[in-house]
Amino acid sequence: MNSKANRMSRQIALVMALILLMSVFSGCKLPDSTIINEPVTIESETTDVPVADATPAPEPTFTLDQAADDAYHALDLNVFRWYATSDGYSFHMFIDNPADYSIDHNSVPMTLGEFTEEDSVRLGNEAAVYLTQLDAIDRDQIKPESQFSYDVLHEFLSGYAAEDKFAYFYEPLTEYSGLHSNMPLSFALFDLKNVEDVEDYLALLADMPRYMGQVLAYEQQRARLGMFMTEPALDAILEDLQLIIDAKDTSFLYVTFDEGVDRVTNLSADQVKTFKDKNISLLKNEYIDSFQTLYDGLEALRKDCRSYEAASQYSELQKEYFEQTMQSAGCNDLSVEETLEMLKIELSYLLDDFSRITSKDPDITSKKIEVTSGNMQQDLDYLQKLIQPILPVLPE
């Protein structure tokens, strides 16, 4: 972390130096004559020259409009309710006690959400309404501590409300971290605190065939548009899916659900058995079937796989999507060219580090480096020692 911080400081210093250098050539031009006149000193009869009192800088004025501040917080709460109740999974991830937000649990659709172009349009239209309401509130009239929150909300709604020029550009199925890989983990992280949570969990598990069917339909449309994945990528996704399918009888979701239900204290023995039996049935049927259907559907699209050459021939719209995705992942507005320049600077520092290290130990590149001691506990202890100066103390 420290070396990265130092490098960032050097990058900033380099940029500032370049700015100053440019200002010398563009803003300050020397006279044509090379004669530099000596400064003229005017002597005063008095030795003590009165110094005028410094004029204090004007304090920024701020006028709070309580009505505007109240309107902002009310809108902020409405947007939260809108987002958190869009589907059953989001509802459980964001809200612990619905009554705190005046939300009726029964009004929330207990589904995994929608994965359709039509739903994206709906969300965009609804976000545009909220954005209009937010723009009607004068940011300068709300409390200073709320203005950053205002900016974040504005950015969030603007992203949702923006015209969707990139329909079907997004790839939900990526190796290791794609939607299909995250689905088992999503259920494992579902917190079961009461009987409603258990019932909702089972409802979401039963919704898997519908939701994964929408994901397959999305990929089928990408194939029709000539935007389907490459064959090596398809093979990797199918391998991920096969691992989940093969774990039909050994999935960790049997254990996580059983342990969660056992922690719910107000369930009768009959309820516990009913819930556990239902979970087993859903995992062996609806859950696994949804992955099998996705597997078979993707395999049928193999003929539509793009070559690497075709995938690398970006249109201007695809380049724009790439840049927007890069900016979203990096939380900045840097262009691809600006980002590339930063990477070049960072690469120069890495090459400098490499040069210094190899100059001290020329044989280091030929040395065999063990990535493990062979003992898991020793490895964990070593890694914890490394992160102690960087991260907060981890709980047990």
mmCIF file of C-alpha atoms in Angstrom:
data_model
loop_
_atom_site.group_PDB
_atom_site.id
_atom_site.type_symbol
_atom_site.label_atom_id
_atom_site.label_comp_id
_atom_site.label_asym_id
_atom_site.label_seq_id
_atom_site.Cartn_x
_atom_site.Cartn_y
_atom_site.Cartn_z
ATOM 1 C CA MET A 1 0.000 0.000 0.000
ATOM 2 C CA ASN A 2 2.742 2.444 0.900
ATOM 3 C CA SER A 3 4.605 1.882 -2.381
ATOM 4 C CA LYS A 4 1.378 2.378 -4.311
ATOM 5 C CA ALA A 5 0.705 5.585 -2.427
ATOM 6 C CA ASN A 6 4.216 6.817 -3.154
ATOM 7 C CA ARG A 7 3.802 6.013 -6.807
ATOM 8 C CA MET A 8 0.520 7.839 -6.931
ATOM 9 C CA SER A 9 2.192 10.841 -5.304
ATOM 10 C CA ARG A 10 4.888 10.738 -7.943
ATOM 11 C CA GLN A 11 2.269 10.527 -10.664
ATOM 12 C CA ILE A 12 0.489 13.568 -9.271
ATOM 13 C CA ALA A 13 3.798 15.406 -8.959
ATOM 14 C CA LEU A 14 4.609 14.556 -12.559
ATOM 15 C CA VAL A 15 1.265 15.857 -13.763
ATOM 16 C CA MET A 16 1.664 19.062 -11.747
ATOM 17 C CA ALA A 17 5.147 19.522 -13.148
ATOM 18 C CA LEU A 18 3.858 19.151 -16.671
ATOM 19 C CA ILE A 19 1.111 21.685 -15.986
ATOM 20 C CA LEU A 20 3.631 24.169 -14.618
ATOM 21 C CA LEU A 21 5.911 23.540 -17.558
ATOM 22 C CA MET A 22 3.107 24.175 -20.029
ATOM 23 C CA SER A 23 2.196 27.370 -18.224
ATOM 24 C CA VAL A 24 5.763 28.616 -18.703
ATOM 25 C CA PHE A 25 5.583 28.170 -22.466
ATOM 26 C CA SER A 26 2.010 29.199 -23.018
ATOM 27 C CA GLY A 27 1.228 31.853 -20.430
ATOM 28 C CA CYS A 28 4.532 33.588 -19.632
ATOM 29 C CA LYS A 29 6.499 34.843 -22.642
ATOM 30 C CA LEU A 30 9.877 36.504 -22.082
ATOM 31 C CA PRO A 31 10.558 39.873 -23.735
ATOM 32 C CA ASP A 32 12.277 39.767 -27.096
ATOM 33 C CA SER A 33 15.258 41.629 -25.652
ATOM 34 C CA THR A 34 17.745 39.547 -23.762
ATOM 35 C CA ILE A 35 18.689 42.561 -21.594
ATOM 36 C CA ILE A 36 17.416 42.116 -18.082
ATOM 37 C CA ASN A 37 17.086 45.441 -16.278
ATOM 38 C CA GLU A 38 18.247 45.611 -12.701
ATOM 39 C CA PRO A 39 15.456 46.288 -10.245
ATOM 40 C CA VAL A 40 15.129 49.926 -9.153
ATOM 41 C CA THR A 41 15.067 50.555 -5.422
ATOM 42 C CA ILE A 42 13.225 53.664 -4.202
ATOM 43 C CA GLU A 43 14.419 54.787 -0.817
ATOM 44 C CA SER A 44 11.916 56.186 1.617
ATOM 45 C CA GLU A 45 12.604 58.916 4.171
ATOM 46 C CA THR A 46 11.055 56.721 6.806
ATOM 47 C CA THR A 47 12.342 53.341 7.637
ATOM 48 C CA ASP A 48 9.040 52.001 8.942
ATOM 49 C CA VAL A 49 6.607 51.462 6.121
ATOM 50 C CA PRO A 50 3.074 51.043 7.428
ATOM 51 C CA VAL A 51 1.537 47.731 6.368
ATOM 52 C CA ALA A 52 -2.181 47.697 5.644
ATOM 53 C CA ASP A 53 -4.234 45.242 7.605
ATOM 54 C CA ALA A 54 -4.975 42.120 5.620
ATOM 55 C CA THR A 55 -8.513 42.015 4.353
ATOM 56 C CA PRO A 56 -10.146 38.906 5.750
ATOM 57 C CA ALA A 57 -11.466 36.470 3.159
ATOM 58 C CA PRO A 58 -15.230 36.577 2.977
ATOM 59 C CA GLU A 59 -16.914 33.712 4.747
ATOM 60 C CA PRO A 60 -19.109 31.600 2.472
ATOM 61 C CA THR A 61 -22.743 32.227 3.147
ATOM 62 C CA PHE A 62 -25.232 29.390 3.381
ATOM 63 C CA THR A 63 -28.975 29.650 3.608
ATOM 64 C CA LEU A 64 -30.777 26.457 4.465
ATOM 65 C CA ASP A 65 -34.221 25.955 3.006
ATOM 66 C CA GLN A 66 -35.755 23.452 5.418
ATOM 67 C CA ALA A 67 -38.472 22.599 2.940
ATOM 68 C CA ALA A 68 -35.867 21.732 0.293
ATOM 69 C CA ASP A 69 -33.891 19.652 2.774
ATOM 70 C CA ASP A 70 -37.003 17.772 3.868
ATOM 71 C CA ALA A 71 -38.008 17.218 0.248
ATOM 72 C CA TYR A 72 -34.609 15.776 -0.541
ATOM 73 C CA HIS A 73 -34.648 13.287 2.336
ATOM 74 C CA ALA A 74 -38.198 12.237 1.510
ATOM 75 C CA LEU A 75 -37.200 11.601 -2.096
ATOM 76 C CA ASP A 76 -34.058 9.771 -0.993
ATOM 77 C CA LEU A 77 -36.217 7.441 1.122
ATOM 78 C CA ASN A 78 -38.650 6.869 -1.741
ATOM 79 C CA VAL A 79 -35.828 5.921 -4.095
ATOM 80 C CA PHE A 80 -34.479 3.503 -1.499
ATOM 81 C CA ARG A 81 -37.894 1.883 -1.108
ATOM 82 C CA TRP A 82 -38.241 1.658 -4.888
ATOM 83 C CA TYR A 83 -34.866 -0.009 -5.326
ATOM 84 C CA ALA A 84 -34.974 -2.293 -2.287
ATOM 85 C CA THR A 85 -38.427 -3.672 -3.044
ATOM 86 C CA SER A 86 -37.884 -4.306 -6.749
ATOM 87 C CA ASP A 87 -37.512 -8.039 -6.085
ATOM 88 C CA GLY A 88 -37.506 -10.455 -3.198
ATOM 89 C CA TYR A 89 -33.775 -10.982 -3.019
ATOM 90 C CA SER A 90 -32.955 -7.253 -2.934
ATOM 91 C CA PHE A 91 -35.630 -6.813 -0.284
ATOM 92 C CA HIS A 92 -33.920 -9.291 2.025
ATOM 93 C CA MET A 93 -30.442 -7.973 1.350
ATOM 94 C CA PHE A 94 -31.311 -4.322 2.086
ATOM 95 C CA ILE A 95 -34.080 -4.397 4.680
ATOM 96 C CA ASP A 96 -34.067 -6.063 8.080
ATOM 97 C CA ASN A 97 -37.269 -4.628 9.517
ATOM 98 C CA PRO A 98 -39.783 -3.519 6.837
ATOM 99 C CA ALA A 99 -41.830 -1.585 9.383
ATOM 100 C CA ASP A 100 -38.950 0.856 9.839
ATOM 101 C CA TYR A 101 -39.489 1.980 6.239
ATOM 102 C CA SER A 102 -43.291 1.665 6.172
ATOM 103 C CA ILE A 103 -43.028 -1.246 3.749
ATOM 104 C CA ASP A 104 -45.644 -3.969 3.536
ATOM 105 C CA HIS A 105 -43.838 -7.271 3.204
ATOM 106 C CA ASN A 106 -46.729 -8.745 1.221
ATOM 107 C CA SER A 107 -46.419 -6.019 -1.429
ATOM 108 C CA VAL A 108 -42.915 -7.146 -2.415
ATOM 109 C CA PRO A 109 -42.772 -9.575 -5.370
ATOM 110 C CA MET A 110 -40.958 -12.591 -3.980
ATOM 111 C CA THR A 111 -38.937 -13.289 -7.113
ATOM 112 C CA LEU A 112 -35.310 -13.102 -8.174
ATOM 113 C CA GLY A 113 -36.184 -10.113 -10.334
ATOM 114 C CA GLU A 114 -36.364 -9.711 -14.092
ATOM 115 C CA PHE A 115 -33.686 -10.149 -16.713
ATOM 116 C CA THR A 116 -35.420 -8.682 -19.747
ATOM 117 C CA GLU A 117 -35.008 -5.671 -21.993
ATOM 118 C CA GLU A 118 -38.559 -4.627 -21.184
ATOM 119 C CA ASP A 119 -37.808 -4.483 -17.471
ATOM 120 C CA SER A 120 -34.682 -2.407 -18.117
ATOM 121 C CA VAL A 121 -36.830 0.105 -19.999
ATOM 122 C CA ARG A 122 -39.335 0.177 -17.135
ATOM 123 C CA LEU A 123 -36.624 0.812 -14.558
ATOM 124 C CA GLY A 124 -35.144 3.551 -16.736
ATOM 125 C CA ASN A 125 -38.500 5.316 -17.051
ATOM 126 C CA GLU A 126 -39.148 5.131 -13.323
ATOM 127 C CA ALA A 127 -35.646 6.387 -12.527
ATOM 128 C CA ALA A 128 -36.191 9.312 -14.925
ATOM 129 C CA VAL A 129 -39.239 10.379 -12.903
ATOM 130 C CA TYR A 130 -37.201 10.356 -9.694
ATOM 131 C CA LEU A 131 -34.378 12.229 -11.425
ATOM 132 C CA THR A 132 -36.771 14.977 -12.485
ATOM 133 C CA GLN A 133 -37.975 15.296 -8.896
ATOM 134 C CA LEU A 134 -34.372 15.455 -7.664
ATOM 135 C CA ASP A 135 -33.436 18.147 -10.205
ATOM 136 C CA ALA A 136 -36.338 20.228 -8.916
ATOM 137 C CA ILE A 137 -34.613 20.419 -5.502
ATOM 138 C CA ASP A 138 -31.962 23.130 -5.221
ATOM 139 C CA ARG A 139 -28.800 21.366 -4.092
ATOM 140 C CA ASP A 140 -27.408 24.575 -2.583
ATOM 141 C CA GLN A 141 -30.394 24.856 -0.252
ATOM 142 C CA ILE A 142 -29.965 21.523 1.510
ATOM 143 C CA LYS A 143 -27.591 20.869 4.381
ATOM 144 C CA PRO A 144 -23.904 20.694 3.389
ATOM 145 C CA GLU A 145 -23.600 17.201 4.881
ATOM 146 C CA SER A 146 -26.426 16.040 2.580
ATOM 147 C CA GLN A 147 -24.983 17.489 -0.620
ATOM 148 C CA PHE A 148 -22.581 14.622 -1.204
ATOM 149 C CA SER A 149 -25.457 12.197 -0.764
ATOM 150 C CA TYR A 150 -27.412 14.297 -3.255
ATOM 151 C CA ASP A 151 -24.586 13.970 -5.787
ATOM 152 C CA VAL A 152 -24.398 10.199 -5.328
ATOM 153 C CA LEU A 153 -28.148 9.847 -5.759
ATOM 154 C CA HIS A 154 -28.049 12.031 -8.856
ATOM 155 C CA GLU A 155 -25.297 9.895 -10.362
ATOM 156 C CA PHE A 156 -27.199 6.714 -9.530
ATOM 157 C CA LEU A 157 -30.475 7.865 -11.069
ATOM 158 C CA SER A 158 -28.739 9.355 -14.103
ATOM 159 C CA GLY A 159 -27.185 5.994 -14.839
ATOM 160 C CA TYR A 160 -30.520 4.221 -14.645
ATOM 161 C CA ALA A 161 -32.388 6.892 -16.595
ATOM 162 C CA ALA A 162 -29.849 7.223 -19.408
ATOM 163 C CA GLU A 163 -30.936 6.083 -22.846
ATOM 164 C CA ASP A 164 -30.023 2.416 -23.194
ATOM 165 C CA LYS A 165 -27.821 2.449 -26.275
ATOM 166 C CA PHE A 166 -26.080 -0.719 -25.234
ATOM 167 C CA ALA A 167 -28.872 -3.285 -25.147
ATOM 168 C CA TYR A 168 -27.412 -6.823 -25.147
ATOM 169 C CA PHE A 169 -23.822 -5.601 -24.867
ATOM 170 C CA TYR A 170 -23.613 -6.794 -21.257
ATOM 171 C CA GLU A 171 -22.416 -10.371 -20.728
ATOM 172 C CA PRO A 172 -23.893 -11.836 -17.507
ATOM 173 C CA LEU A 173 -22.129 -15.186 -17.856
ATOM 174 C CA THR A 174 -18.415 -14.849 -17.203
ATOM 175 C CA GLU A 175 -15.991 -17.444 -15.911
ATOM 176 C CA TYR A 176 -15.715 -17.736 -12.107
ATOM 177 C CA SER A 177 -17.691 -14.570 -11.300
ATOM 178 C CA GLY A 178 -20.676 -14.718 -13.640
ATOM 179 C CA LEU A 179 -24.317 -14.699 -12.662
ATOM 180 C CA HIS A 180 -24.478 -18.504 -12.782
ATOM 181 C CA SER A 181 -21.503 -18.855 -10.423
ATOM 182 C CA ASN A 182 -22.813 -16.239 -7.993
ATOM 183 C CA MET A 183 -26.281 -17.754 -7.708
ATOM 184 C CA PRO A 184 -25.338 -20.542 -5.238
ATOM 185 C CA LEU A 185 -23.425 -18.048 -3.114
ATOM 186 C CA SER A 186 -26.385 -15.657 -3.163
ATOM 187 C CA PHE A 187 -28.593 -18.297 -1.579
ATOM 188 C CA ALA A 188 -25.903 -19.278 0.920
ATOM 189 C CA LEU A 189 -25.725 -15.642 2.111
ATOM 190 C CA PHE A 190 -29.491 -15.382 2.561
ATOM 191 C CA ASP A 191 -30.034 -14.782 6.288
ATOM 192 C CA LEU A 192 -32.836 -16.835 7.860
ATOM 193 C CA LYS A 193 -34.086 -15.021 10.962
ATOM 194 C CA ASN A 194 -37.769 -15.992 11.130
ATOM 195 C CA VAL A 195 -40.449 -18.074 9.443
ATOM 196 C CA GLU A 196 -41.081 -15.398 6.804
ATOM 197 C CA ASP A 197 -37.432 -15.503 5.787
ATOM 198 C CA VAL A 198 -37.575 -19.275 5.398
ATOM 199 C CA GLU A 199 -40.742 -19.106 3.297
ATOM 200 C CA ASP A 200 -39.282 -16.349 1.125
ATOM 201 C CA TYR A 201 -36.055 -18.287 0.623
ATOM 202 C CA LEU A 202 -37.973 -21.297 -0.651
ATOM 203 C CA ALA A 203 -40.085 -19.063 -2.912
ATOM 204 C CA LEU A 204 -36.925 -17.602 -4.454
ATOM 205 C CA LEU A 205 -35.425 -21.055 -4.917
ATOM 206 C CA ALA A 206 -38.604 -22.120 -6.716
ATOM 207 C CA ASP A 207 -38.233 -19.079 -8.999
ATOM 208 C CA MET A 208 -34.914 -20.284 -10.402
ATOM 209 C CA PRO A 209 -36.308 -21.909 -13.602
ATOM 210 C CA ARG A 210 -38.130 -18.716 -14.624
ATOM 211 C CA TYR A 211 -35.213 -16.424 -13.923
ATOM 212 C CA MET A 212 -32.534 -18.589 -15.535
ATOM 213 C CA GLY A 213 -34.869 -19.032 -18.497
ATOM 214 C CA GLN A 214 -34.773 -15.249 -18.960
ATOM 215 C CA VAL A 215 -30.972 -15.328 -18.827
ATOM 216 C CA LEU A 216 -30.951 -17.991 -21.551
ATOM 217 C CA ALA A 217 -33.380 -15.941 -23.670
ATOM 218 C CA TYR A 218 -31.030 -12.970 -23.285
ATOM 219 C CA GLU A 219 -28.083 -15.036 -24.547
ATOM 220 C CA GLN A 220 -30.171 -16.347 -27.426
ATOM 221 C CA GLN A 221 -30.901 -12.784 -28.488
ATOM 222 C CA ARG A 222 -27.209 -11.910 -28.256
ATOM 223 C CA ALA A 223 -26.548 -14.839 -30.576
ATOM 224 C CA ARG A 224 -29.151 -13.584 -33.062
ATOM 225 C CA LEU A 225 -27.445 -10.179 -33.014
ATOM 226 C CA GLY A 226 -24.028 -11.711 -33.655
ATOM 227 C CA MET A 227 -22.812 -10.803 -30.167
ATOM 228 C CA PHE A 228 -22.490 -14.246 -28.577
ATOM 229 C CA MET A 229 -19.388 -15.279 -26.655
ATOM 230 C CA THR A 230 -16.318 -16.996 -28.105
ATOM 231 C CA GLU A 231 -16.084 -20.785 -28.041
ATOM 232 C CA PRO A 232 -13.364 -20.949 -25.326
ATOM 233 C CA ALA A 233 -15.549 -18.695 -23.165
ATOM 234 C CA LEU A 234 -18.547 -20.948 -23.793
ATOM 235 C CA ASP A 235 -16.535 -24.013 -22.789
ATOM 236 C CA ALA A 236 -15.511 -22.312 -19.535
ATOM 237 C CA ILE A 237 -19.120 -21.375 -18.701
ATOM 238 C CA LEU A 238 -20.370 -24.869 -19.493
ATOM 239 C CA GLU A 239 -17.677 -26.292 -17.220
ATOM 240 C CA ASP A 240 -18.853 -24.043 -14.380
ATOM 241 C CA LEU A 241 -22.457 -25.125 -14.937
ATOM 242 C CA GLN A 242 -21.490 -28.796 -15.044
ATOM 243 C CA LEU A 243 -19.797 -28.510 -11.648
ATOM 244 C CA ILE A 244 -23.036 -27.176 -10.148
ATOM 245 C CA ILE A 245 -25.110 -29.867 -11.852
ATOM 246 C CA ASP A 246 -22.754 -32.619 -10.692
ATOM 247 C CA ALA A 247 -23.144 -31.375 -7.095
ATOM 248 C CA LYS A 248 -26.855 -32.196 -7.188
ATOM 249 C CA ASP A 249 -26.597 -34.341 -4.050
ATOM 250 C CA THR A 250 -23.655 -32.624 -2.354
ATOM 251 C CA SER A 251 -24.375 -28.903 -2.731
ATOM 252 C CA PHE A 252 -23.425 -26.782 0.275
ATOM 253 C CA LEU A 253 -26.908 -25.260 0.085
ATOM 254 C CA TYR A 254 -28.292 -28.322 1.880
ATOM 255 C CA VAL A 255 -26.090 -27.539 4.880
ATOM 256 C CA THR A 256 -26.469 -23.739 4.886
ATOM 257 C CA PHE A 257 -30.267 -23.996 4.754
ATOM 258 C CA ASP A 258 -30.477 -26.653 7.468
ATOM 259 C CA GLU A 259 -28.208 -24.650 9.759
ATOM 260 C CA GLY A 260 -30.214 -21.497 9.109
ATOM 261 C CA VAL A 261 -33.540 -23.173 9.856
ATOM 262 C CA ASP A 262 -32.128 -24.678 13.067
ATOM 263 C CA ARG A 263 -31.297 -21.172 14.284
ATOM 264 C CA VAL A 264 -34.917 -20.015 13.950
ATOM 265 C CA THR A 265 -36.119 -20.633 17.492
ATOM 266 C CA ASN A 266 -39.908 -20.349 17.108
ATOM 267 C CA LEU A 267 -40.386 -23.232 14.650
ATOM 268 C CA SER A 268 -42.017 -26.495 15.615
ATOM 269 C CA ALA A 269 -40.369 -29.810 14.797
ATOM 270 C CA ASP A 270 -42.978 -30.432 12.088
ATOM 271 C CA GLN A 271 -42.278 -27.029 10.509
ATOM 272 C CA VAL A 272 -38.538 -27.669 10.518
ATOM 273 C CA LYS A 273 -39.003 -31.036 8.805
ATOM 274 C CA THR A 274 -41.421 -29.596 6.251
ATOM 275 C CA PHE A 275 -39.071 -26.753 5.377
ATOM 276 C CA LYS A 276 -36.010 -29.002 5.098
ATOM 277 C CA ASP A 277 -37.861 -31.512 2.914
ATOM 278 C CA LYS A 278 -39.064 -28.696 0.674
ATOM 279 C CA ASN A 279 -35.524 -27.373 0.321
ATOM 280 C CA ILE A 280 -34.212 -30.820 -0.645
ATOM 281 C CA SER A 281 -36.929 -31.208 -3.278
ATOM 282 C CA LEU A 282 -36.295 -27.747 -4.781
ATOM 283 C CA LEU A 283 -32.521 -28.258 -4.896
ATOM 284 C CA LYS A 284 -32.802 -31.641 -6.599
ATOM 285 C CA ASN A 285 -35.422 -30.492 -9.089
ATOM 286 C CA GLU A 286 -36.151 -26.811 -9.857
ATOM 287 C CA TYR A 287 -32.705 -25.552 -8.868
ATOM 288 C CA ILE A 288 -30.649 -28.144 -10.746
ATOM 289 C CA ASP A 289 -33.085 -28.217 -13.665
ATOM 290 C CA SER A 290 -32.597 -24.472 -14.164
ATOM 291 C CA PHE A 291 -28.846 -24.947 -14.551
ATOM 292 C CA GLN A 292 -29.334 -27.947 -16.828
ATOM 293 C CA THR A 293 -31.708 -25.962 -19.050
ATOM 294 C CA LEU A 294 -29.189 -23.135 -19.243
ATOM 295 C CA TYR A 295 -26.417 -25.622 -20.057
ATOM 296 C CA ASP A 296 -28.383 -27.259 -22.859
ATOM 297 C CA GLY A 297 -29.512 -23.911 -24.265
ATOM 298 C CA LEU A 298 -25.981 -22.501 -24.346
ATOM 299 C CA GLU A 299 -24.581 -25.654 -25.928
ATOM 300 C CA ALA A 300 -27.161 -25.286 -28.693
ATOM 301 C CA LEU A 301 -25.727 -21.828 -29.430
ATOM 302 C CA ARG A 302 -22.195 -23.126 -30.060
ATOM 303 C CA LYS A 303 -22.633 -22.553 -33.785
ATOM 304 C CA ASP A 304 -23.146 -18.841 -33.047
ATOM 305 C CA CYS A 305 -19.861 -18.383 -31.174
ATOM 306 C CA ARG A 306 -17.723 -15.523 -32.437
ATOM 307 C CA SER A 307 -14.083 -15.879 -33.356
ATOM 308 C CA TYR A 308 -11.482 -13.835 -31.509
ATOM 309 C CA GLU A 309 -10.985 -11.809 -34.686
ATOM 310 C CA ALA A 310 -14.692 -10.972 -34.935
ATOM 311 C CA ALA A 311 -14.895 -10.173 -31.228
ATOM 312 C CA SER A 312 -11.970 -7.750 -31.509
ATOM 313 C CA GLN A 313 -13.512 -5.728 -34.369
ATOM 314 C CA TYR A 314 -15.251 -3.105 -32.264
ATOM 315 C CA SER A 315 -17.736 -0.655 -33.703
ATOM 316 C CA GLU A 316 -17.748 2.915 -32.415
ATOM 317 C CA LEU A 317 -20.739 2.054 -30.220
ATOM 318 C CA GLN A 318 -18.933 -0.947 -28.781
ATOM 319 C CA LYS A 319 -15.902 1.232 -28.044
ATOM 320 C CA GLU A 320 -18.174 3.676 -26.240
ATOM 321 C CA TYR A 321 -19.639 0.818 -24.197
ATOM 322 C CA PHE A 322 -16.153 -0.419 -23.348
ATOM 323 C CA GLU A 323 -15.154 3.043 -22.129
ATOM 324 C CA GLN A 324 -18.321 3.446 -20.071
ATOM 325 C CA THR A 325 -17.834 0.006 -18.500
ATOM 326 C CA MET A 326 -14.207 0.832 -17.731
ATOM 327 C CA GLN A 327 -15.226 4.115 -16.093
ATOM 328 C CA SER A 328 -17.916 2.387 -14.052
ATOM 329 C CA ALA A 329 -15.483 -0.257 -12.800
ATOM 330 C CA GLY A 330 -12.835 2.373 -12.024
ATOM 331 C CA CYS A 331 -15.242 4.907 -10.490
ATOM 332 C CA ASN A 332 -13.882 7.729 -12.659
ATOM 333 C CA ASP A 333 -14.498 9.621 -15.887
ATOM 334 C CA LEU A 334 -11.110 8.983 -17.464
ATOM 335 C CA SER A 335 -11.059 8.235 -21.168
ATOM 336 C CA VAL A 336 -9.430 5.079 -22.477
ATOM 337 C CA GLU A 337 -6.484 7.173 -23.673
ATOM 338 C CA GLU A 338 -6.056 8.853 -20.274
ATOM 339 C CA THR A 339 -6.250 5.502 -18.515
ATOM 340 C CA LEU A 340 -3.672 4.058 -20.889
ATOM 341 C CA GLU A 341 -1.283 6.901 -20.089
ATOM 342 C CA MET A 342 -1.663 6.210 -16.363
ATOM 343 C CA LEU A 343 -0.943 2.531 -16.989
ATOM 344 C CA LYS A 344 2.157 3.445 -18.987
ATOM 345 C CA ILE A 345 3.427 5.556 -16.080
ATOM 346 C CA GLU A 346 2.715 2.737 -13.638
ATOM 347 C CA LEU A 347 4.481 0.290 -15.946
ATOM 348 C CA SER A 348 7.557 2.497 -15.954
ATOM 349 C CA TYR A 349 7.651 2.328 -12.146
ATOM 350 C CA LEU A 350 7.260 -1.447 -12.228
ATOM 351 C CA LEU A 351 10.104 -1.751 -14.736
ATOM 352 C CA ASP A 352 12.208 0.480 -12.500
ATOM 353 C CA ASP A 353 11.470 -1.784 -9.525
ATOM 354 C CA PHE A 354 12.296 -4.854 -11.599
ATOM 355 C CA SER A 355 15.584 -3.328 -12.722
ATOM 356 C CA ARG A 356 16.632 -2.474 -9.183
ATOM 357 C CA ILE A 357 15.722 -5.926 -7.865
ATOM 358 C CA THR A 358 17.550 -7.807 -10.618
ATOM 359 C CA SER A 359 20.603 -5.569 -10.260
ATOM 360 C CA LYS A 360 20.873 -6.651 -6.639
ATOM 361 C CA ASP A 361 20.158 -10.318 -7.404
ATOM 362 C CA PRO A 362 20.703 -11.196 -11.101
ATOM 363 C CA ASP A 363 19.673 -14.824 -10.528
ATOM 364 C CA ILE A 364 16.321 -14.028 -8.967
ATOM 365 C CA THR A 365 14.333 -14.714 -12.146
ATOM 366 C CA SER A 366 15.621 -18.281 -12.292
ATOM 367 C CA LYS A 367 14.846 -19.065 -8.655
ATOM 368 C CA LYS A 368 11.932 -21.332 -7.820
ATOM 369 C CA ILE A 369 9.432 -19.530 -5.620
ATOM 370 C CA GLU A 370 7.198 -21.672 -3.437
ATOM 371 C CA VAL A 371 3.662 -20.287 -3.265
ATOM 372 C CA THR A 372 2.883 -22.419 -0.227
ATOM 373 C CA SER A 373 4.737 -23.794 2.724
ATOM 374 C CA GLY A 374 2.778 -27.026 2.374
ATOM 375 C CA ASN A 375 0.869 -26.300 5.576
ATOM 376 C CA MET A 376 -2.423 -24.413 5.408
ATOM 377 C CA GLN A 377 -2.190 -22.941 8.893
ATOM 378 C CA GLN A 378 1.353 -21.695 8.292
ATOM 379 C CA ASP A 379 0.208 -20.092 5.045
ATOM 380 C CA LEU A 380 -2.692 -18.358 6.815
ATOM 381 C CA ASP A 381 -0.441 -17.126 9.602
ATOM 382 C CA TYR A 382 2.016 -15.769 7.032
ATOM 383 C CA LEU A 383 -0.708 -13.977 5.072
ATOM 384 C CA GLN A 384 -2.200 -12.482 8.244
ATOM 385 C CA LYS A 385 1.254 -11.188 9.164
ATOM 386 C CA LEU A 386 1.549 -9.539 5.746
ATOM 387 C CA ILE A 387 -1.786 -7.731 5.975
ATOM 388 C CA GLN A 388 -1.425 -6.536 9.578
ATOM 389 C CA PRO A 389 0.086 -3.163 8.568
ATOM 390 C CA ILE A 390 -2.522 -2.705 5.856
ATOM 391 C CA LEU A 391 -5.947 -3.913 7.018
ATOM 392 C CA PRO A 392 -7.877 -3.744 10.292
ATOM 393 C CA VAL A 393 -7.660 -6.715 12.633
ATOM 394 C CA LEU A 394 -9.794 -9.561 11.352
ATOM 395 C CA PRO A 395 -12.346 -11.235 13.620
ATOM 396 C CA GLU A 396 -11.862 -14.909 14.384
#
